[in-house]
Short mmCIF file of C-alpha atoms in Angstrom, two decimals:
data_model
loop_
_atom_site.label_atom_id
_atom_site.label_comp_id
_atom_site.label_asym_id
_atom_site.label_seq_id
_atom_site.Cartn_x
_atom_site.Cartn_y
_atom_site.Cartn_z
CA UNK A 4 0.00 0.00 0.00
CA UNK A 5 1.02 3.61 -0.52
CA UNK A 6 2.14 5.67 2.46
CA UNK A 7 0.64 8.70 4.07
CA UNK A 8 -2.77 9.96 5.05
CA UNK A 9 -4.73 13.16 4.53
CA UNK A 10 -4.06 14.14 8.15
CA UNK A 11 -0.41 14.59 7.16
CA UNK A 12 -1.55 18.07 6.10
CA UNK A 13 -1.20 20.17 9.27
CA UNK A 14 -4.55 21.49 10.44
CA UNK A 15 -6.61 18.67 8.88
CA UNK A 16 -8.60 16.34 11.12
CA UNK A 17 -10.54 13.23 10.07
CA UNK A 18 -13.27 11.33 11.88
CA UNK A 19 -15.26 8.25 10.90
CA UNK A 20 -18.53 6.79 12.11
CA UNK A 21 -20.29 3.74 10.73
CA UNK A 22 -22.86 1.01 11.24
CA UNK A 23 -21.85 -2.61 10.73
CA UNK A 24 -25.52 -3.59 10.55
CA UNK A 25 -26.35 -0.98 7.94
CA UNK A 26 -22.95 -1.36 6.20
CA UNK A 27 -22.81 2.38 5.78
CA UNK A 28 -21.11 5.34 7.39
CA UNK A 29 -19.64 8.79 6.98
CA UNK A 30 -16.18 10.35 6.98
CA UNK A 31 -15.66 13.92 8.14
CA UNK A 32 -12.68 16.04 7.09
CA UNK A 33 -12.34 19.16 9.26
CA UNK A 34 -10.19 22.29 9.07
CA UNK A 35 -11.06 24.34 12.14
CA UNK A 36 -9.38 27.51 10.82
CA UNK A 37 -11.21 27.21 7.52
CA UNK A 38 -9.70 25.99 4.27
CA UNK A 39 -9.88 27.51 0.81
CA UNK A 40 -12.30 25.27 -1.00
CA UNK A 41 -12.77 23.94 -4.48
CA UNK A 42 -14.91 21.29 -6.14
CA UNK A 43 -15.35 19.53 -9.45
CA UNK A 44 -18.35 17.30 -10.15
CA UNK A 45 -17.87 15.04 -13.18
CA UNK A 46 -20.37 12.21 -12.81
CA UNK A 47 -23.96 12.56 -13.99
CA UNK A 48 -25.65 11.18 -10.86
CA UNK A 49 -24.23 13.27 -7.99
CA UNK A 50 -25.63 13.85 -4.54
CA UNK A 51 -24.03 16.97 -3.07
CA UNK A 52 -24.46 19.86 -0.66
CA UNK A 53 -23.00 23.39 -0.74
CA UNK A 54 -21.11 22.97 -4.01
CA UNK A 55 -22.30 26.31 -5.43
CA UNK A 56 -20.36 28.29 -2.83
CA UNK A 57 -17.08 27.03 -4.34
CA UNK A 58 -17.64 29.04 -7.50
CA UNK A 59 -14.99 31.75 -7.77
CA UNK A 60 -17.54 34.57 -7.87
CA UNK A 61 -19.33 33.50 -4.67
CA UNK A 62 -18.63 35.40 -1.45
CA UNK A 63 -17.69 32.60 0.98
CA UNK A 64 -14.19 31.32 0.28
CA UNK A 65 -13.51 29.07 3.27
CA UNK A 66 -14.95 25.69 4.18
CA UNK A 67 -14.69 24.17 7.65
CA UNK A 68 -15.60 20.62 6.80
CA UNK A 69 -16.32 18.22 3.95
CA UNK A 70 -18.47 15.19 4.69
CA UNK A 71 -18.20 12.03 2.59
CA UNK A 72 -21.25 9.92 3.33
CA UNK A 73 -23.04 6.74 2.41
CA UNK A 74 -26.83 6.45 2.31
CA UNK A 75 -27.41 8.09 -1.08
CA UNK A 76 -29.32 11.38 -0.74
CA UNK A 77 -30.44 10.37 2.76
CA UNK A 78 -26.79 10.61 3.84
CA UNK A 79 -26.66 14.36 3.25
CA UNK A 80 -28.32 14.66 6.66
CA UNK A 81 -24.98 13.77 8.30
CA UNK A 82 -23.64 17.22 7.42
CA UNK A 83 -26.18 18.80 9.76
CA UNK A 84 -24.72 16.84 12.67
CA UNK A 85 -21.26 18.08 11.73
CA UNK A 86 -22.57 21.66 11.67
CA UNK A 87 -24.00 21.22 15.15
CA UNK A 88 -20.71 19.91 16.52
CA UNK A 89 -18.66 22.70 14.96
CA UNK A 90 -21.09 25.35 16.19
CA UNK A 91 -20.70 24.01 19.73
CA UNK A 92 -16.95 24.40 19.30
CA UNK A 93 -17.39 28.00 18.09
CA UNK A 94 -16.04 27.11 14.63
CA UNK A 95 -17.49 28.72 11.53
CA UNK A 96 -18.07 31.87 9.53
CA UNK A 97 -18.52 34.79 11.92
CA UNK A 98 -21.84 36.48 11.12
CA UNK A 99 -21.95 38.63 14.26
CA UNK A 100 -24.58 36.85 16.33
CA UNK A 101 -23.06 33.40 15.87
CA UNK A 102 -20.61 31.41 13.77
CA UNK A 103 -21.99 29.40 10.87
CA UNK A 104 -19.91 26.33 10.01
CA UNK A 105 -19.51 25.91 6.25
CA UNK A 106 -19.97 22.20 5.62
CA UNK A 107 -20.01 20.69 2.14
CA UNK A 108 -20.89 17.10 1.39
CA UNK A 109 -21.15 14.39 -1.23
CA UNK A 110 -22.70 10.94 -0.96
CA UNK A 111 -22.34 7.46 -2.40
CA UNK A 112 -25.07 4.91 -3.11
CA UNK A 113 -24.69 1.96 -0.75
CA UNK A 114 -28.33 1.14 0.03
CA UNK A 115 -28.05 -2.28 -1.63
CA UNK A 116 -25.59 -3.61 0.96
CA UNK A 117 -26.52 -4.16 4.62
CA UNK A 118 -29.77 -2.84 6.13
CA UNK A 119 -30.95 -0.08 3.79
CA UNK A 120 -33.12 1.46 6.53
CA UNK A 121 -29.95 2.45 8.43
CA UNK A 122 -28.32 5.53 6.87
CA UNK A 123 -25.85 8.17 7.97
CA UNK A 124 -27.90 10.79 9.78
CA UNK A 125 -27.51 13.80 12.05
CA UNK A 126 -26.27 11.67 14.95
CA UNK A 127 -23.75 9.73 12.87
CA UNK A 128 -22.38 12.97 11.43
CA UNK A 129 -22.07 14.46 14.91
CA UNK A 130 -20.29 11.33 16.14
CA UNK A 131 -17.83 11.37 13.25
CA UNK A 132 -17.02 15.03 13.90
CA UNK A 133 -16.61 14.35 17.60
CA UNK A 134 -14.13 11.59 16.78
CA UNK A 135 -12.11 13.72 14.36
CA UNK A 136 -8.39 13.66 15.08
CA UNK A 137 -5.09 14.70 13.50
CA UNK A 138 -3.91 11.15 14.22
CA UNK A 139 -6.63 9.28 12.28
CA UNK A 140 -5.23 6.67 9.84
CA UNK A 141 -8.18 4.30 9.23
CA UNK A 142 -8.77 2.85 5.74
CA UNK A 143 -10.93 0.16 4.16
CA UNK A 144 -14.28 -0.74 5.70
CA UNK A 145 -14.64 2.37 7.82
CA UNK A 146 -16.67 5.56 7.55
CA UNK A 147 -17.86 6.27 4.03
CA UNK A 148 -16.00 3.18 2.82
CA UNK A 149 -18.14 0.82 4.88
CA UNK A 150 -20.58 0.00 2.07
CA UNK A 151 -18.46 0.85 -0.97
CA UNK A 152 -18.40 -1.62 -3.87
CA UNK A 153 -16.97 -1.56 -7.40
CA UNK A 154 -17.51 -3.20 -10.81
CA UNK A 155 -21.29 -3.23 -11.12
CA UNK A 156 -22.02 -3.53 -14.84
CA UNK A 157 -23.58 -6.98 -14.27
CA UNK A 158 -25.34 -5.85 -11.12
CA UNK A 159 -24.54 -6.12 -7.41
CA UNK A 160 -24.08 -9.92 -7.55
CA UNK A 161 -20.92 -9.51 -9.64
CA UNK A 162 -19.47 -6.58 -7.71
CA UNK A 163 -16.45 -6.52 -5.39
CA UNK A 164 -15.96 -4.89 -2.01
CA UNK A 165 -14.06 -1.62 -1.83
CA UNK A 166 -13.59 0.95 0.89
CA UNK A 167 -12.06 4.28 1.76
CA UNK A 168 -8.40 5.04 1.13
CA UNK A 169 -5.94 7.83 1.76
CA UNK A 170 -2.38 8.78 0.78
CA UNK A 171 -0.06 11.77 0.89
CA UNK A 172 3.12 13.16 -0.64
CA UNK A 173 5.62 15.65 0.78
CA UNK A 174 7.83 17.83 -1.43
CA UNK A 175 9.93 19.96 0.88
CA UNK A 176 7.45 22.00 2.93
CA UNK A 177 4.57 21.26 0.53
CA UNK A 178 2.14 18.52 1.53
CA UNK A 179 -0.57 17.24 -0.81
CA UNK A 180 -2.88 14.43 0.28
CA UNK A 181 -6.12 12.72 -0.68
CA UNK A 182 -8.90 10.66 0.83
CA UNK A 183 -11.45 8.84 -1.32
CA UNK A 184 -14.42 6.49 -1.06
CA UNK A 185 -14.29 4.19 -4.10
CA UNK A 186 -17.81 3.13 -5.10
CA UNK A 187 -17.47 3.13 -8.88
CA UNK A 188 -19.45 1.55 -11.70
CA UNK A 189 -16.18 0.64 -13.45
CA UNK A 190 -13.12 -1.46 -12.71
CA UNK A 191 -10.11 -0.33 -10.67
CA UNK A 192 -6.50 -0.48 -11.88
CA UNK A 193 -3.12 -0.05 -10.24
CA UNK A 194 -2.13 3.22 -11.87
CA UNK A 195 1.60 2.48 -11.97
CA UNK A 196 1.28 -0.54 -14.28
CA UNK A 197 -2.38 -0.57 -15.41
CA UNK A 198 -3.03 -3.94 -13.76
CA UNK A 199 -6.66 -4.55 -12.81
CA UNK A 200 -6.99 -5.02 -9.06
CA UNK A 201 -10.79 -5.00 -8.63
CA UNK A 202 -14.03 -4.67 -10.56
CA UNK A 203 -16.69 -6.86 -12.08
CA UNK A 204 -16.05 -10.44 -10.98
CA UNK A 205 -17.14 -13.83 -12.32
CA UNK A 206 -17.86 -15.65 -9.07
CA UNK A 207 -18.53 -18.96 -10.85
CA UNK A 208 -15.26 -19.09 -12.76
CA UNK A 209 -13.33 -17.06 -10.19
CA UNK A 210 -11.88 -14.38 -12.44
CA UNK A 211 -11.95 -10.65 -12.90
CA UNK A 212 -13.98 -9.35 -15.83
CA UNK A 213 -13.36 -6.28 -17.97
CA UNK A 214 -16.24 -3.83 -17.84
CA UNK A 215 -15.28 -1.98 -21.02
CA UNK A 216 -15.07 -5.24 -22.97
CA UNK A 217 -18.48 -6.25 -21.65
CA UNK A 218 -19.88 -2.92 -22.80
CA UNK A 219 -18.32 -3.32 -26.23
CA UNK A 220 -19.16 -6.98 -26.64
CA UNK A 221 -22.91 -6.96 -26.43
CA UNK A 222 -25.96 -4.81 -26.03
CA UNK A 223 -26.24 -5.13 -22.27
CA UNK A 224 -28.84 -3.34 -20.21
CA UNK A 225 -26.96 -1.34 -17.57
CA UNK A 226 -29.96 0.74 -16.58
CA UNK A 227 -30.55 -1.14 -13.33
CA UNK A 228 -31.63 0.95 -10.32
CA UNK A 229 -28.19 1.15 -8.69
CA UNK A 230 -26.08 4.27 -8.97
CA UNK A 231 -22.40 4.64 -8.16
CA UNK A 232 -20.06 7.38 -7.08
CA UNK A 233 -16.41 7.89 -6.22
CA UNK A 234 -16.01 10.89 -3.93
CA UNK A 235 -12.95 12.37 -2.33
CA UNK A 236 -10.96 15.32 -1.03
CA UNK A 237 -7.54 16.67 -1.96
CA UNK A 238 -6.02 18.60 0.94
CA UNK A 239 -2.87 20.68 0.87
CA UNK A 240 -1.01 23.26 2.91
CA UNK A 241 -0.39 25.33 -0.25
CA UNK A 242 -1.55 28.91 -0.54
CA UNK A 243 -4.18 29.01 -3.30
CA UNK A 244 -7.23 31.01 -4.32
CA UNK A 245 -10.71 29.57 -4.62
CA UNK A 246 -10.39 29.54 -8.41
CA UNK A 247 -7.15 27.60 -8.04
CA UNK A 248 -8.86 25.26 -5.57
CA UNK A 249 -11.37 24.42 -8.28
CA UNK A 250 -8.51 23.81 -10.71
CA UNK A 251 -6.82 21.42 -8.27
CA UNK A 252 -10.08 19.47 -7.91
CA UNK A 253 -10.40 19.40 -11.69
CA UNK A 254 -6.85 18.10 -12.15
CA UNK A 255 -7.34 15.50 -9.41
CA UNK A 256 -9.97 13.83 -11.59
CA UNK A 257 -7.02 12.70 -13.70
CA UNK A 258 -6.27 10.39 -10.78
CA UNK A 259 -9.77 8.94 -11.12
CA UNK A 260 -9.25 8.46 -14.86
CA UNK A 261 -5.88 6.71 -14.39
CA UNK A 262 -7.28 4.30 -11.81
CA UNK A 263 -10.91 3.65 -12.80
CA UNK A 264 -12.33 2.60 -16.17
CA UNK A 265 -14.93 3.51 -17.21
CA UNK A 266 -15.30 6.66 -15.12
CA UNK A 267 -17.66 9.68 -15.08
CA UNK A 268 -20.54 7.69 -16.60
CA UNK A 269 -24.24 8.51 -16.42
CA UNK A 270 -24.39 6.07 -13.49
CA UNK A 271 -21.62 7.80 -11.49
CA UNK A 272 -21.72 10.96 -9.37
CA UNK A 273 -17.96 11.45 -9.16
CA UNK A 274 -16.99 14.48 -7.06
CA UNK A 275 -13.69 15.83 -5.73
CA UNK A 276 -13.32 18.65 -3.20
CA UNK A 277 -10.21 20.71 -2.43
CA UNK A 278 -9.24 21.96 1.03
CA UNK A 279 -6.17 24.23 1.24
CA UNK A 280 -4.85 25.50 4.57
CA UNK A 281 -2.80 28.30 2.96
CA UNK A 282 0.56 27.97 4.74
CA UNK A 283 3.14 27.32 2.01
CA UNK A 284 3.79 29.06 -1.30
CA UNK A 285 3.60 26.67 -4.25
CA UNK A 286 2.64 26.53 -7.91
CA UNK A 287 -0.96 25.46 -8.51
CA UNK A 288 0.11 23.29 -11.44
CA UNK A 289 2.35 21.29 -9.12
CA UNK A 290 -0.35 20.99 -6.47
CA UNK A 291 -2.89 19.75 -9.03
CA UNK A 292 -0.45 17.32 -10.62
CA UNK A 293 0.57 15.84 -7.28
CA UNK A 294 -3.09 15.89 -6.23
CA UNK A 295 -3.99 13.60 -9.12
CA UNK A 296 -1.16 11.25 -8.19
CA UNK A 297 -2.04 10.95 -4.51
CA UNK A 298 -5.69 10.45 -5.54
CA UNK A 299 -4.64 7.40 -7.59
CA UNK A 300 -2.57 6.19 -4.65
CA UNK A 301 -5.55 6.60 -2.31
CA UNK A 302 -7.81 4.67 -4.71
CA UNK A 303 -5.39 1.74 -4.70
CA UNK A 304 -5.24 1.87 -0.91
CA UNK A 305 -9.04 1.82 -0.69
CA UNK A 306 -9.11 -1.42 -2.68
CA UNK A 307 -6.23 -3.08 -0.85
CA UNK A 308 -7.46 -2.16 2.64
CA UNK A 309 -11.04 -3.34 2.09
CA UNK A 310 -12.45 -6.50 3.63
CA UNK A 311 -15.07 -8.72 2.02
CA UNK A 312 -18.66 -8.67 3.21
CA UNK A 313 -20.79 -11.81 3.15
CA UNK A 314 -20.60 -13.09 -0.46
CA UNK A 315 -18.92 -9.92 -1.82
CA UNK A 316 -15.20 -10.55 -2.17
CA UNK A 317 -12.40 -8.03 -1.72
CA UNK A 318 -8.96 -7.69 -3.31
CA UNK A 319 -7.45 -9.56 -0.36
CA UNK A 320 -9.98 -12.39 -0.74
CA UNK A 321 -8.94 -12.88 -4.38
CA UNK A 322 -5.31 -13.24 -3.32
CA UNK A 323 -6.31 -15.86 -0.76
CA UNK A 324 -8.17 -17.78 -3.47
CA UNK A 325 -5.07 -17.79 -5.64
#
């Protein structure tokens, strides 16, 4: 696995909360001082909150937290619990009479695994925020990775278990890091050598399948009622503007494209946020380029740290079979 974690960026805290019965959860990334934000939504089936404020012309330029959540649109409720926690800690945008925490969010669809009536809610969001720490290093089946699966062109019965992953890179004083919940429609590849490490799986013949080849080979109906989304955050200590934050998020999608194929389909809601703590001078092109690399690293870690669930195998299960 690749080294590092998003909490390697000074000032970034991460907290997870999850339900093993519901096989769902949420992951909270917090910057108490406020981070310059950015976002880029590429998939056509997103579930998001507060993405408009990241536009360069909008007034608010700092975000205090990003919430990655399971539960589909129901999971957006977790952000309200994070707001409550941050308000209690007097963290947020000062509006005179109080401080309003700026909390953005994106969700994945994981209702088809575990008990679908259990979703990340206000209380789970509050709990994840309460647990947030600069020392958090959890990956795999934790937080928003609890119910993540990949490779779903043939439906949930041919999918594999994924999770949440993180990685970081240090270049002198510059730190760039990523955290990502990998819940994609497509297959996942090791970006350094283009080897498939997860995706659609033939459980009868015990072999990985190629989603693109399946799409090309026959007229298959992929309009089943299951959506997919890979969502993540690139954090850095670089000094950047909000417009540059959006550019970093945009460039980080190259990490998605290197590691997942197909990506950004009509069945995906792929979203990447940027959080910059503004401590170190750096070139935005470097930050975005490294951001895409650590995003690919984090995707690989999400696959390799995941554990299987019931009849859904993980990367590690396949290696045991071999």
